[in-house]
Structures are given as C-alpha cells and as structure tokens.
Short mmCIF file of C-alpha atoms in Angstrom, two decimals:
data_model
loop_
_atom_site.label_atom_id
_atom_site.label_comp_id
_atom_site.label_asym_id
_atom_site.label_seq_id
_atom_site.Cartn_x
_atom_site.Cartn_y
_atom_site.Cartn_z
CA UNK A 1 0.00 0.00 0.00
CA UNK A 2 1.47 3.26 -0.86
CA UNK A 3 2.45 5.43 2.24
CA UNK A 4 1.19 8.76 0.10
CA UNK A 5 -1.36 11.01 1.78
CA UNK A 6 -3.17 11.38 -1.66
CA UNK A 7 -2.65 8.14 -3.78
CA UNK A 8 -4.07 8.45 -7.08
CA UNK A 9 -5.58 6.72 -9.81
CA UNK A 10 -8.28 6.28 -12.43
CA UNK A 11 -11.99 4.98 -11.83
CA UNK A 12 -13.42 3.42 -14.65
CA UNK A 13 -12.46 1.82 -17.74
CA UNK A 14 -9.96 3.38 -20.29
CA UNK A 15 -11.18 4.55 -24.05
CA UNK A 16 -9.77 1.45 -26.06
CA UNK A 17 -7.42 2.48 -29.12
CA UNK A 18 -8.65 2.54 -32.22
CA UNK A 19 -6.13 0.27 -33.90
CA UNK A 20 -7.68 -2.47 -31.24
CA UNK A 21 -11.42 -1.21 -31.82
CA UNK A 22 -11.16 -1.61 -35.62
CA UNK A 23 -8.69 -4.44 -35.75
CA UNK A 24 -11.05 -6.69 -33.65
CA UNK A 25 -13.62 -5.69 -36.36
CA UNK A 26 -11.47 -7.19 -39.14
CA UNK A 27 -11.91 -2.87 -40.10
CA UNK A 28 -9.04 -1.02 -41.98
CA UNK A 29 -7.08 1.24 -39.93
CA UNK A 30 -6.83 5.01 -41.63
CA UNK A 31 -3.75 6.86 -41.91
CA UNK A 32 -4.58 9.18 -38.59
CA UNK A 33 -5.15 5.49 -36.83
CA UNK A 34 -1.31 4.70 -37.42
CA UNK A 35 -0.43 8.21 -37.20
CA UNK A 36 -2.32 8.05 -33.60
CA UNK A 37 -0.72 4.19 -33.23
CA UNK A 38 2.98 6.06 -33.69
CA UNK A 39 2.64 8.60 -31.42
CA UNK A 40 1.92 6.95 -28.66
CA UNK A 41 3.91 4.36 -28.83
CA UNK A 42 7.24 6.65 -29.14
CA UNK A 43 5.43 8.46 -26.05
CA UNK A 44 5.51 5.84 -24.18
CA UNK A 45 8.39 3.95 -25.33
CA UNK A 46 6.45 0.94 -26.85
CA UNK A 47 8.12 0.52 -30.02
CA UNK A 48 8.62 -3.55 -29.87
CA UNK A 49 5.02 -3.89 -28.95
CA UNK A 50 4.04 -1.31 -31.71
CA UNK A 51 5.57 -3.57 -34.13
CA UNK A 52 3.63 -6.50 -33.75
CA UNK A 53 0.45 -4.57 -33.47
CA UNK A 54 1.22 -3.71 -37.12
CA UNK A 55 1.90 -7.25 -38.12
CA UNK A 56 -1.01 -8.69 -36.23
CA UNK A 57 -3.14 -6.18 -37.88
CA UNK A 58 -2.35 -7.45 -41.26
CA UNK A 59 -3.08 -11.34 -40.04
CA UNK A 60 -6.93 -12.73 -40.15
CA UNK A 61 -8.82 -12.00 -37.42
CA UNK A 62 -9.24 -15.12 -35.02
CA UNK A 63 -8.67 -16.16 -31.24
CA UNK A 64 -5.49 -16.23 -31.40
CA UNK A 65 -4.23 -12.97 -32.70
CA UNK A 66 -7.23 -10.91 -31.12
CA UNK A 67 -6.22 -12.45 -27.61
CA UNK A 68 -2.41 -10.92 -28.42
CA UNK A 69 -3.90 -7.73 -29.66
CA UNK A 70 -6.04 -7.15 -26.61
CA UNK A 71 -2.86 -8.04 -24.65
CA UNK A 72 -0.95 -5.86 -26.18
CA UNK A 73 -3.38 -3.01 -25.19
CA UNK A 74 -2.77 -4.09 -21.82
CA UNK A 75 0.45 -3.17 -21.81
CA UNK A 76 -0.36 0.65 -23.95
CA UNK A 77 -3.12 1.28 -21.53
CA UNK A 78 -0.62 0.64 -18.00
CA UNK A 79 2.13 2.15 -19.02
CA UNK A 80 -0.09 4.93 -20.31
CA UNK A 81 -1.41 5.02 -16.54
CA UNK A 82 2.42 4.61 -15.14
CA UNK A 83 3.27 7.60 -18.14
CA UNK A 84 0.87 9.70 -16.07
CA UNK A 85 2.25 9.32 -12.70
CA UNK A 86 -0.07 7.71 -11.17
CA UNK A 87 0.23 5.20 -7.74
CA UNK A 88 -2.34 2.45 -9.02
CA UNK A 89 -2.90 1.29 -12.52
CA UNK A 90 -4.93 -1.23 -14.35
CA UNK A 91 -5.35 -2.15 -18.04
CA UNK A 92 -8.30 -0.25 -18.84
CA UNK A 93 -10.57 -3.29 -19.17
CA UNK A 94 -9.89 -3.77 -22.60
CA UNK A 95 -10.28 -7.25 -22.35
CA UNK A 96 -13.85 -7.15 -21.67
CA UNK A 97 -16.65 -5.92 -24.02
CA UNK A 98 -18.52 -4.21 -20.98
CA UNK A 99 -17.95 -3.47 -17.39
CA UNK A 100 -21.32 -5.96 -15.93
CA UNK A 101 -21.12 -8.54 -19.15
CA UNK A 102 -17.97 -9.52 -17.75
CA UNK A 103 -18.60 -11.25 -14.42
CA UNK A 104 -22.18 -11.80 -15.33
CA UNK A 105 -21.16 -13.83 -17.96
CA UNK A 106 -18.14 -15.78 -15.71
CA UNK A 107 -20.92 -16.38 -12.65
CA UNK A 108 -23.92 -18.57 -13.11
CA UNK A 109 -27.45 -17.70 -12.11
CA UNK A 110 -27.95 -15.27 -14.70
CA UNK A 111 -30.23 -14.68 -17.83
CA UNK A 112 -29.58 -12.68 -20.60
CA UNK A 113 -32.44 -10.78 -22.02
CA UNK A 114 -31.25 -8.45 -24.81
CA UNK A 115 -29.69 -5.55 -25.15
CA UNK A 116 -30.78 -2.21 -23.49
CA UNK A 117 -29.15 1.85 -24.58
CA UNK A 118 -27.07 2.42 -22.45
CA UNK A 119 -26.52 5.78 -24.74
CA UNK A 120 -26.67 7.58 -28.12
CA UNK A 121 -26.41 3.95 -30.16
CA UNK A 122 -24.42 2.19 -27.40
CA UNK A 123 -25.93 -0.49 -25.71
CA UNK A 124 -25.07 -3.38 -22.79
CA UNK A 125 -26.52 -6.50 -22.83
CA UNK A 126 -29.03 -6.60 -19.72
CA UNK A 127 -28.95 -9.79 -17.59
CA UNK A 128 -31.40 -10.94 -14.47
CA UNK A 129 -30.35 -13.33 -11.60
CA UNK A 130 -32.90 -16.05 -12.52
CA UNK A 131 -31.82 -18.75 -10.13
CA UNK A 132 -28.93 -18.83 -7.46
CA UNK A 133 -26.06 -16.83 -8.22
CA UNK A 134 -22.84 -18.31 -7.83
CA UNK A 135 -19.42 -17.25 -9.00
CA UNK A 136 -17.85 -19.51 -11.78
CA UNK A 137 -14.84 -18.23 -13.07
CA UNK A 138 -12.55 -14.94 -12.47
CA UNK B 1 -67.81 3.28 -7.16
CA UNK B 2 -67.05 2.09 -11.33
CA UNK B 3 -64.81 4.65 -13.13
CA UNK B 4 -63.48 3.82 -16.18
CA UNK B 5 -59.59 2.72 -16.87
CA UNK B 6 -57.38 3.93 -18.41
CA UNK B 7 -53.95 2.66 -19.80
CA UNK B 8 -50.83 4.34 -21.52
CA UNK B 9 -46.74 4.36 -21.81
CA UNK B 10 -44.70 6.27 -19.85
CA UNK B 11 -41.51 6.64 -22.17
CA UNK B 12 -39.49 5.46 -24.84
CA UNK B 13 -39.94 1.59 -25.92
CA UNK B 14 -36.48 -0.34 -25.83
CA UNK B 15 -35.05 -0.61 -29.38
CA UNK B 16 -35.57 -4.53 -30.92
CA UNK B 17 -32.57 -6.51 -31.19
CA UNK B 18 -32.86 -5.94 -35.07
CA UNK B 19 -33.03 -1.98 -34.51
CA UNK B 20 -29.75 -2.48 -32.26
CA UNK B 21 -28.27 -3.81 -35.04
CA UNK B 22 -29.12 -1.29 -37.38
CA UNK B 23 -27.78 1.22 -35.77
CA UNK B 24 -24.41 -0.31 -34.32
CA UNK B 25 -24.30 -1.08 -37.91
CA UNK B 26 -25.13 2.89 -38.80
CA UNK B 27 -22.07 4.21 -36.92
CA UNK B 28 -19.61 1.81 -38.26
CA UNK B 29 -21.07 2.90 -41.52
CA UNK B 30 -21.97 -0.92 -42.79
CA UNK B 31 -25.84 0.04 -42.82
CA UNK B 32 -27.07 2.49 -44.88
CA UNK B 33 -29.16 5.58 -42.96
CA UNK B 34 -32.11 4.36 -45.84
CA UNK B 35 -31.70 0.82 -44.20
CA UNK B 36 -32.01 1.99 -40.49
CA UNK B 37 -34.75 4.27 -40.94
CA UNK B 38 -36.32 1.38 -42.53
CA UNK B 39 -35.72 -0.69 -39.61
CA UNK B 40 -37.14 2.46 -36.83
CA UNK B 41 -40.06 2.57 -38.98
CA UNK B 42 -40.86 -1.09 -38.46
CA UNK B 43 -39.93 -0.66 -34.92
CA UNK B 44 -42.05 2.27 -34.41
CA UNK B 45 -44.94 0.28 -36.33
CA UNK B 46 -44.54 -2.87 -34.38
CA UNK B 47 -44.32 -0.57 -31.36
CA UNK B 48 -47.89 0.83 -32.08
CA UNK B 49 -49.62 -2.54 -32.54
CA UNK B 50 -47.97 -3.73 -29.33
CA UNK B 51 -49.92 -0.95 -27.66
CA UNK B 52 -52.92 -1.38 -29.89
CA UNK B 53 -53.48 -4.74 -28.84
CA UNK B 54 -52.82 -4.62 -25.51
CA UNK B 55 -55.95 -2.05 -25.63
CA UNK B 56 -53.69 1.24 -24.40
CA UNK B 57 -56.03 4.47 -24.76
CA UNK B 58 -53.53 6.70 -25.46
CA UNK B 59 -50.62 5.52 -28.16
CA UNK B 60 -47.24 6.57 -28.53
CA UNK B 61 -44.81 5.99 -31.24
CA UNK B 62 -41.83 4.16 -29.02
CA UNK B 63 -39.81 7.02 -29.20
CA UNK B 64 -37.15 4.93 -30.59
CA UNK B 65 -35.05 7.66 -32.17
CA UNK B 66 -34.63 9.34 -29.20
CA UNK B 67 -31.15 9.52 -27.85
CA UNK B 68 -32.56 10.59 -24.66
CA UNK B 69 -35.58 12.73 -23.33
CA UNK B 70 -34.32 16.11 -24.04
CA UNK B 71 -32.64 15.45 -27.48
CA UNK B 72 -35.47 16.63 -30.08
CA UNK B 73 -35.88 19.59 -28.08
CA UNK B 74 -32.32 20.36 -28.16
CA UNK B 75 -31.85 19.62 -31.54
CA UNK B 76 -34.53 21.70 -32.44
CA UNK B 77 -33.38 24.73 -30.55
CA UNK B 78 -30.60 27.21 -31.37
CA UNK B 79 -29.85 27.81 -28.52
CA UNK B 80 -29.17 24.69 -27.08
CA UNK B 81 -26.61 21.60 -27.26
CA UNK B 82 -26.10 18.91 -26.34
CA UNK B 83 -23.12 18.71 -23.71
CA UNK B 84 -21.85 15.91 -21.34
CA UNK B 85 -22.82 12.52 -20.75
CA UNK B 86 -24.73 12.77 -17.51
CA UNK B 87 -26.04 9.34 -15.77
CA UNK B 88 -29.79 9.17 -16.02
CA UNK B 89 -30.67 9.20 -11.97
CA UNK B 90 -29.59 5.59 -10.52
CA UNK B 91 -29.13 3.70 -14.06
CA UNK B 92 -26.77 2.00 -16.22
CA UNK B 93 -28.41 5.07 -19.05
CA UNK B 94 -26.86 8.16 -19.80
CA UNK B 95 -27.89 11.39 -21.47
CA UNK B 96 -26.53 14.49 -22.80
CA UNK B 97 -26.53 17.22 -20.37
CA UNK B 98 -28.41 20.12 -22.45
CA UNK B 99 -26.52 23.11 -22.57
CA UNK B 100 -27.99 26.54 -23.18
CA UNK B 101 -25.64 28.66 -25.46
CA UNK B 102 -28.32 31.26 -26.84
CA UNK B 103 -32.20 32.33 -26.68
CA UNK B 104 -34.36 28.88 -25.65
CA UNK B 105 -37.03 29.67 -28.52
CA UNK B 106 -38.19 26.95 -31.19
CA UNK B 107 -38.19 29.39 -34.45
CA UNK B 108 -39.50 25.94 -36.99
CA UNK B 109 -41.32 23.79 -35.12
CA UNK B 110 -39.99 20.07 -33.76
CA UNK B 111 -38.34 17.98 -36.65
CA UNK B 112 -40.71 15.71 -37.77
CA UNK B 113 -38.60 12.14 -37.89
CA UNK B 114 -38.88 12.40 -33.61
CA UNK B 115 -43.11 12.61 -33.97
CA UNK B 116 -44.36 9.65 -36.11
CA UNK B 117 -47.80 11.18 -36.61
CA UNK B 118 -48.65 9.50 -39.96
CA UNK B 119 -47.96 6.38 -38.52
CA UNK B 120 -50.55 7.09 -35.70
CA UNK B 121 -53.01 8.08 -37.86
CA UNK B 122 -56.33 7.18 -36.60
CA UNK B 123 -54.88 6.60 -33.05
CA UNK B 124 -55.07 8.69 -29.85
CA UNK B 125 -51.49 10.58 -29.81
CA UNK B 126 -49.47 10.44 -26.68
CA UNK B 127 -46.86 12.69 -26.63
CA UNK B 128 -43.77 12.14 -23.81
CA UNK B 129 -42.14 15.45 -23.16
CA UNK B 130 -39.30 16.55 -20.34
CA UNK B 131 -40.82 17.90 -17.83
CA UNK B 132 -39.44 21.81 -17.22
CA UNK B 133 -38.41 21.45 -13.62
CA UNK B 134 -36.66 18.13 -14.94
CA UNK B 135 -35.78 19.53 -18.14
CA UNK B 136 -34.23 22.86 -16.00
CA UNK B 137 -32.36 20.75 -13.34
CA UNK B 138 -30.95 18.35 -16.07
CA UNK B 139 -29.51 21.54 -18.25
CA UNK B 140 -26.78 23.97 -17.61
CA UNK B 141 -26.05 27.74 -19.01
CA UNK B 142 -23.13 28.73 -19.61
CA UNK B 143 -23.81 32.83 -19.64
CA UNK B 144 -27.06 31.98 -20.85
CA UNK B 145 -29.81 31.15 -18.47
CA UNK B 146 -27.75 30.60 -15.95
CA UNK B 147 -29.48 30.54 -12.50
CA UNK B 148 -32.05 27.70 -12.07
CA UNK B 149 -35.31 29.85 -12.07
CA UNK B 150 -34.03 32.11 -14.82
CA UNK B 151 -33.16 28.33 -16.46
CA UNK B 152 -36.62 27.06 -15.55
CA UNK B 153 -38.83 29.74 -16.64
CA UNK B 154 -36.84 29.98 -20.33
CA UNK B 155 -37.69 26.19 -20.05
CA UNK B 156 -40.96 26.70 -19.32
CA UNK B 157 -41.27 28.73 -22.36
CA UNK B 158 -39.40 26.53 -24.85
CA UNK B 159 -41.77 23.68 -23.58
CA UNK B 160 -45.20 25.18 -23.66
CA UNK B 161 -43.75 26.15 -27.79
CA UNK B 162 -42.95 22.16 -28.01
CA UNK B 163 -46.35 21.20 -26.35
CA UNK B 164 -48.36 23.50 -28.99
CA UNK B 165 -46.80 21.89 -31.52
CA UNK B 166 -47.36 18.51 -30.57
CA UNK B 167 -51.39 18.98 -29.79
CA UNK B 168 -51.60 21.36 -33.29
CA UNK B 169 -50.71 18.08 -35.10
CA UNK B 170 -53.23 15.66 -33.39
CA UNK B 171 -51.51 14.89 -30.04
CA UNK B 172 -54.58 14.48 -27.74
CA UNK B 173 -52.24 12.94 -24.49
CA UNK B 174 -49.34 14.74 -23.36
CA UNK B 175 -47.45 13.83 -20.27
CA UNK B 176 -44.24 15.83 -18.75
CA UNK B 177 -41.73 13.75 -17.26
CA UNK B 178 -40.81 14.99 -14.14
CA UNK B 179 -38.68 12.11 -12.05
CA UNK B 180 -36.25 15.37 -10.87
CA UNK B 181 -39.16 16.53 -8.84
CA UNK B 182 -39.23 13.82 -6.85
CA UNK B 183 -35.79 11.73 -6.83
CA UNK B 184 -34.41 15.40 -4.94
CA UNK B 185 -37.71 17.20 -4.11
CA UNK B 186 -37.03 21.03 -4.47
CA UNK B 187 -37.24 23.40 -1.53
CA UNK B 188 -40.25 25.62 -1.46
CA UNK B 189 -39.54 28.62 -3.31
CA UNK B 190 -38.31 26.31 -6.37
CA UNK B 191 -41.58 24.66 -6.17
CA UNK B 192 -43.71 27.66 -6.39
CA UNK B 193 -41.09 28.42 -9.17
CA UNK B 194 -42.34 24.97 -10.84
CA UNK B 195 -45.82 25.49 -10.30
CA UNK B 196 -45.63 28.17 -12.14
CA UNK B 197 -43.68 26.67 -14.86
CA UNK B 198 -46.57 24.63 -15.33
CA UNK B 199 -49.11 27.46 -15.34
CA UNK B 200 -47.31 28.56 -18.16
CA UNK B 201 -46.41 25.16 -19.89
CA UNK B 202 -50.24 24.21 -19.80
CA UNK B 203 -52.26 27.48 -20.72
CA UNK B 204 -53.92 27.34 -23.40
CA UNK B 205 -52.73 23.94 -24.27
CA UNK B 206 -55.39 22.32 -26.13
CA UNK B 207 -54.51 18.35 -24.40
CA UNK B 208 -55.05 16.36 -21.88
CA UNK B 209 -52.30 16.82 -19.74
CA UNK B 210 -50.00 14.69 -16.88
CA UNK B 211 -47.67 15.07 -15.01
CA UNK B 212 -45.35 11.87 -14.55
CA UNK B 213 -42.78 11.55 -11.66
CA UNK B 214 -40.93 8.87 -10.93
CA UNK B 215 -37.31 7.62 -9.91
CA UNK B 216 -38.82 8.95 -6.29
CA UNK B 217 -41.08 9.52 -3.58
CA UNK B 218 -44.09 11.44 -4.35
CA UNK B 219 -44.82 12.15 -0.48
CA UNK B 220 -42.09 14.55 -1.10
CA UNK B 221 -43.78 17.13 -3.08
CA UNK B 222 -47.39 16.03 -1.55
CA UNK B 223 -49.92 18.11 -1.96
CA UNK B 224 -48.58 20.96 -3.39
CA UNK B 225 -48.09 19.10 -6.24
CA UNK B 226 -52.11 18.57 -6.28
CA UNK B 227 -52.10 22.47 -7.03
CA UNK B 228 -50.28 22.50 -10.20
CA UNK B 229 -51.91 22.78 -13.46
CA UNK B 230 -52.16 19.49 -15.30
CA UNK B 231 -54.87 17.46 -15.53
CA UNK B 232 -53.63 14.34 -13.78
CA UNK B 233 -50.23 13.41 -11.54
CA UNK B 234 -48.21 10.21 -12.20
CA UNK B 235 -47.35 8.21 -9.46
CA UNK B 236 -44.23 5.38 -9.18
CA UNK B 237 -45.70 2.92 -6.76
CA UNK B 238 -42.17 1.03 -6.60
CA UNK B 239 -41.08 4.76 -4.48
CA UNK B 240 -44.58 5.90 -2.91
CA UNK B 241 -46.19 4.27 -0.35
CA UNK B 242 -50.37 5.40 -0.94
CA UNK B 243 -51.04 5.45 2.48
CA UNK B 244 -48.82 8.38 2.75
CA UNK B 245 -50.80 10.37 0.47
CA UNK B 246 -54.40 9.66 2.07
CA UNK B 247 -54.80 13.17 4.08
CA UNK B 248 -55.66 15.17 0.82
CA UNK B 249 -58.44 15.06 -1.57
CA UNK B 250 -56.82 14.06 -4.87
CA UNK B 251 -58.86 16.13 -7.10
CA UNK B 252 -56.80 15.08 -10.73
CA UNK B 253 -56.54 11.86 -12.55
CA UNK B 254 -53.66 9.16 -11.02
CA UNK B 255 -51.91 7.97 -13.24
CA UNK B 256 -50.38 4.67 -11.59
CA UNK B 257 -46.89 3.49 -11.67
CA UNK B 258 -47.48 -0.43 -11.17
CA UNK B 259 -45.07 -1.77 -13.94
CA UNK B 260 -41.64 -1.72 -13.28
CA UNK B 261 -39.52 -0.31 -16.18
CA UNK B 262 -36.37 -1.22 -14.24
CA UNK B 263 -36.79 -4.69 -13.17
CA UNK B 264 -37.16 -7.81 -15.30
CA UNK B 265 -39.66 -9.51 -14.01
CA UNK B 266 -43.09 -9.25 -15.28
CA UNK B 267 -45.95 -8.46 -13.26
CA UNK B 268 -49.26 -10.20 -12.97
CA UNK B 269 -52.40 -8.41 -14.04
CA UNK B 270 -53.56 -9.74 -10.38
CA UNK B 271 -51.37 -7.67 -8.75
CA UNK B 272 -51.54 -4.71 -11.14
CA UNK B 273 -55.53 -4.45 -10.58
CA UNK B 274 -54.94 -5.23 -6.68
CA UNK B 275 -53.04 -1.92 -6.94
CA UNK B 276 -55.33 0.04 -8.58
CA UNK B 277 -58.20 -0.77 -6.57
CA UNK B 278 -55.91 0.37 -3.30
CA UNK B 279 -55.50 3.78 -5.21
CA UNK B 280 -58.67 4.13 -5.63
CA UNK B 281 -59.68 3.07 -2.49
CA UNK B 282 -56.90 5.56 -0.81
CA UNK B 283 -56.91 8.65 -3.26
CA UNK B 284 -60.69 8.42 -4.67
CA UNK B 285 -59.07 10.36 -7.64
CA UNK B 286 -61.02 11.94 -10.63
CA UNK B 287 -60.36 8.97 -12.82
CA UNK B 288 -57.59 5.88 -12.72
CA UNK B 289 -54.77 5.26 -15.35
CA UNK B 290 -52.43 1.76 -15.01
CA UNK B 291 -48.52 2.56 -16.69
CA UNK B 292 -44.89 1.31 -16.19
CA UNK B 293 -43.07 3.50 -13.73
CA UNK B 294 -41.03 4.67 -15.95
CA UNK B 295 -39.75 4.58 -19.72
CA UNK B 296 -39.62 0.65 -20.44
CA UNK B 297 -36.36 1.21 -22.48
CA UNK B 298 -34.32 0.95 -19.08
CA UNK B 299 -35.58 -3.11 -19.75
CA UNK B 300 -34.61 -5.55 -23.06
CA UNK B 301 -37.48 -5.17 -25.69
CA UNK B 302 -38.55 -8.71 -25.06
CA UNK B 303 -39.15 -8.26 -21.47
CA UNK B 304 -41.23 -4.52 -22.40
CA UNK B 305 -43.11 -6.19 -24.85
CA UNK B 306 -44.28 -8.87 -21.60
CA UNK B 307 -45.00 -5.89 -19.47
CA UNK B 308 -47.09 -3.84 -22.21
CA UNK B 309 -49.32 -7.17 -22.71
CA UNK B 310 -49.27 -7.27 -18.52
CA UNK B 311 -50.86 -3.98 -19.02
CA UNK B 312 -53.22 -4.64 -21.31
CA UNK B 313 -54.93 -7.79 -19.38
CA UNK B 314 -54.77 -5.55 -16.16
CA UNK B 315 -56.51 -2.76 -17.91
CA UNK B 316 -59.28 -5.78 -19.42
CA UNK B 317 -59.56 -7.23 -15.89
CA UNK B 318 -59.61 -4.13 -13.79
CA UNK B 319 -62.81 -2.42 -16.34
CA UNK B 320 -64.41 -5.50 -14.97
CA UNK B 321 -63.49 -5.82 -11.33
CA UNK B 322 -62.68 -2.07 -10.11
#
C-alpha cells in the first residue's frame, strides 16, 4: 500500500485504441489510426510492442491474434497510466466488451435478455439473476 | 364506485434486437441511414400494434429515435446543445446534459422524424415530453440562463412552444416527465417556481395533460403538487407508499406506476388491478390510469413487450373488477 497522503488513480475503464477497436472488427485502420498508433507508442516507449500490433493487424482476425492484440493493449493502456504518474494502474478493461457482461457472464445464475441503450447507439446487454447466483470463473 | 380505466406508456420503448443492429451497424457505416430508418419505422410500427393490442387508450410511437428525453428539443433549438454525458438518476443510461448557449425559442417547429404522426393516424397521440423542472435541473447555461429559475422559466417557455406543436398536429395525451421533482424534491420557493412553470407550460394547451414523476417519492412534493396545473399526476408505486398520500383530496386523474420499467420480471395483471383498486380506495381520484413506472427502455425489448401485454390484461380485468 502506498504510504502517500493522496494516492491516485483512475476509476473506470480506459477509451480502447482505435487500432484495437477496428482491428477486432477485421476494419481497416486510416492513416490518422497509425499516425495516432505512432505517437503513442514513441510516447511511451512501446516501439517492440508497436511492431507486432502492425503485423497482427495485417493477419486474419481469429482467437489467437485478437487475444495478443487485446494483450498488447494491456500493456499501452498501463504504461499509459504509469506515463501519467499515477500510484495504481490497471489495463483499462480492454479485455472485456462491458464493465457488468464480464462477471455476469463468468458467474452462473444469470439470464440474458437483450440488449438495453445504455446511450446515443451504445448499448449493454441486460442480464437478471434467474436462479442462485454463484461465481464460476474470475 | 365504477370509473373507467385507463392505460398508456410512460416513455421510450427499448429498441428490438434488429433496430440495435441497425444502428451499431449505422455508426460503423456498414448500414445504410435508408436501411435503419427502414428498420425504426418497423420498430415504431410494431411498437404501435404492441400498444394497440394490448388495448392502451392513449398511443405513442416508441420514441425509438430518441437519444434521450431532451434530445429533439435540443436539436430543435438554437440555442441549445447537447453537452456531457450525464447518468440518467440511478441507471446504467446516460444522457446528454443540455446546454444553453443562446435564446431557448423553437423558431420551426420540432423535426418531424422524432413525432411519427402518420404512422398514428387514426390513433389517440401520446406525446412524452421533459418535464421543465426536470428539463431545467438536467440543463446547464453557460452565460445563458444561468441561474435555475431564470433556467426554468426559459424552459418553461421553450416547452409550452414544443407542447403547442405537438397537440396542433393531433396529439390528444401529453405527459411531462418529471422524475427530478421527486428523486431530490425542491425546496419551497423552487416549487412555487415549478408550479408556475406549469401554469405557463399548460395554458392554453389544447390536451389532456399529466404530469409523470418517478425515480422517487411522491410524499415529497405532496400536496402541493395537487395544485399544479395538469390534468392528472403520475405516481411510481415502486417509491410511494399510498397510504402516505391519504390526508388530501386528490382532485386530478392518477396515473399509476405499477409496472416496473427497471426490473425484469413481469408483473401479474392480479397484482396490477390489486393496486389500482388500493388507489382508488386511498386517493378516490377523478379517474384511474395503469402505466410502467417509468420509460420501459431501461428493460430488453422482449421483457417490455411482456410488461405492455401485462398492461393490457390488467386494464381488461380491472374495467371488470374495479
């Protein structure tokens, strides 16, 4: 535990890149995507992992190379956190597709329903506890 | 004593699975705005039969365009924008926070995509509205109607423009949402400064007219809200406890909160008619209406589409029984 009167860090999850946004989508990645891809990468020293981002986004999509992509924005989104100073850092949840879908869908007891706004033309998939909750999986 | 029942929605319809699609699809530009609008329209069409079957006497169009309560009426306005994304009281639902930049006037009307009058033709209209206290408390000015009843009379104004509109083109129903009044009832002075919001809102407004809270308690603003000028008061039974409101003579419609729009599981015409024939044993109001608490778009379409058919059997059983 850090001894600092006023630890900081961030709340909630992290806007995920768009090179992993639209490479999960099979979509093509505009110039001001690798431009955006580039900068950040020399800001925070990622070079290496830069790289294979590149390479993986030229591959097929599949399990596989979407897990390592979503790793790899791991990595961006801490050492973005560390970048900024900060005394606790995650990855941004960019592993998971929404903050409740997540453990809902890794405990049992639940029922999905469909999908509700959760704004503009975002939505979450809504889920009731239908029987006894238990937890599953992390 | 045998009053007749009525039924109606209290907000937006939850988009179909197929309309979710549509317009994911819309933003990442693989579905054509032709094809989506395509899609709302047979939303909004299945949306009306839904309600038509189920019996509802007032019908709405879904709503299902509507980014969130206040966006027509911000898009429609000048001097407004839309700002920050603002959680919608205790829900996973956000809006954005409408921002007055400039006179709060509508100089052409409402744009007509948000209103789907010709596919109501030959149906009562029920027009959903923000409320103005709601609509006031939920904005900020930035140099522009800055302090709350400054904010709330401009709003006031803007609305009873929006109302006009609506009722000029048909609408026979039209309800204010108001949950702001009662998830944070106002002091006093800002609830004289509401009344009159309404006075203003309502005069000359050629409707029937409610006003809907929900999200809270209505003991909070009880009775003064009795004195405002509407035509009848929404209530959300899943907040208010009716015995609480027994001391006063309820001299307007109440319009009954007894489906849950935030909760999953579907309610019983039983119980729905059970409730209504408390009200009206507690209240004695001018007349009885059955709705959800709140807009059923806070629930999957699947489950809404349940809770509207609820409704309509409640509304068929309680004509009988109440």
């Amino acid at each position: 535990m850090s001894a600092r009167l006023f630890p900081t860090q961030e709340i909630g999850s992290l806007m995920k890149p768009a090179w992993l946004v639209k490479g999960l989508r099979g979509a093509e990645l505009s110039e001001g995507d690798y431009a955006e891809l580039g900068r950040w990468s020399k800001e925070l020293r990622l070079a290496k992992e830069a790289k294979r981002v590149e390479e993986l986004l030229k591959a097929h999509p599949g399990p596989r190379r979407d897990l390592e992509l979503r790793d790899l924005a791991s990595i961006h989104q801490i050492r973005y956190l560390e970048a900024a100073g900060l005394d606790f850092v995650f990855d941004g949840e960019v592993h998971r597709a929404e903050m409740y879908e997540h453990p809902v869908r890794n405990s049992k007891g639940f029922t999905f329903y469909g999908h509700v706004r959760s704004f503009d033309n975002k939505y979450y998939l809504k889920a009731a506890a239908t029987s006894r909750v238990g937890f599953l999986r992390p | 004593m045998t009053r007749d029942l009525q039924a109606f929605l209290t907000g937006a319809l939850p988009r179909s699975e197929a309309l979710v699609e549509a317009t994911r699809g819309l933003e990442r530009k693989r579905v054509t705005p032709e094809a989506c609008e395509a899609q709302r329209v047979e939303d909004a069409t299945a949306a009306i039969e839904l309600q038509d079957a189920a019996g509802l006497d007032f019908i709405s169009d879904g709503q299902l365009n509507w980014q969130d309560l206040f966006r027509p009426i911000v898009e429609a306005c000048k001097g407004l924008e839309g700002g920050a994304l603002t959680r919608w009281f205790d829900n996973n639902t956000f809006y954005r926070k409408p921002t007055a930049v400039g006179e709060l006037a509508l100089h052409s009307g409402l744009p007509h995509e948000f209103f789907r009058t010709r596919l109501l033709n030959g149906h009562a209209w029920h027009v959903i509205l923000p409320g103005p206290y709601t609509f006031a408390r939920a904005a900020e000015g930035a140099g522009h109607a800055a302090g709350f009843e400054e904010r709330l009379d401009a709003t006031a104004k803007l609305l009873r423009q929006a109302a006009r509109w609506c009722a000029d083109r048909g609408a026979r129903h039209i309800q204010f949402s108001e949950p702001w009044l009662v998830y944070q009832p106002p002091k006093k002075r800002q609830l004289a400064a509401a009344a009159a919001a309404y006075a203003t809102v309502t005069k000359g407004l050629n409707a029937d007219t409610v006003l809907s809270t929900y999200f809270g308690d209505l003991k909070g603003v009880y009775p003064d809200i009795l004195d405002f000028s509407v035509d009848a008061i929404g209530i959300d039974l899943t907040a208010t406890n009716l015995s609480d409101l027994k001391e006063h003579d309820f001299d307007k419609g109440a319009v009954l909160g007894v489906v849950d729009g935030r909760n999953s599981l579907v309610e019983t015409p039983a119980e729905i008619v059970a409730l209504a024939a408390e009200a009206q044993d507690v209240l004695d109001p001018d007349f009885l209406a059955i709705a959800p608490t709140c807009e059923l778009e806070l629930c999957p379409r699947s489950v809404a589409d349940e809770k509207v058919k609820a409704l309509g059997r409640a509304l068929e059983l309680g004509r009988e029984s109440l």
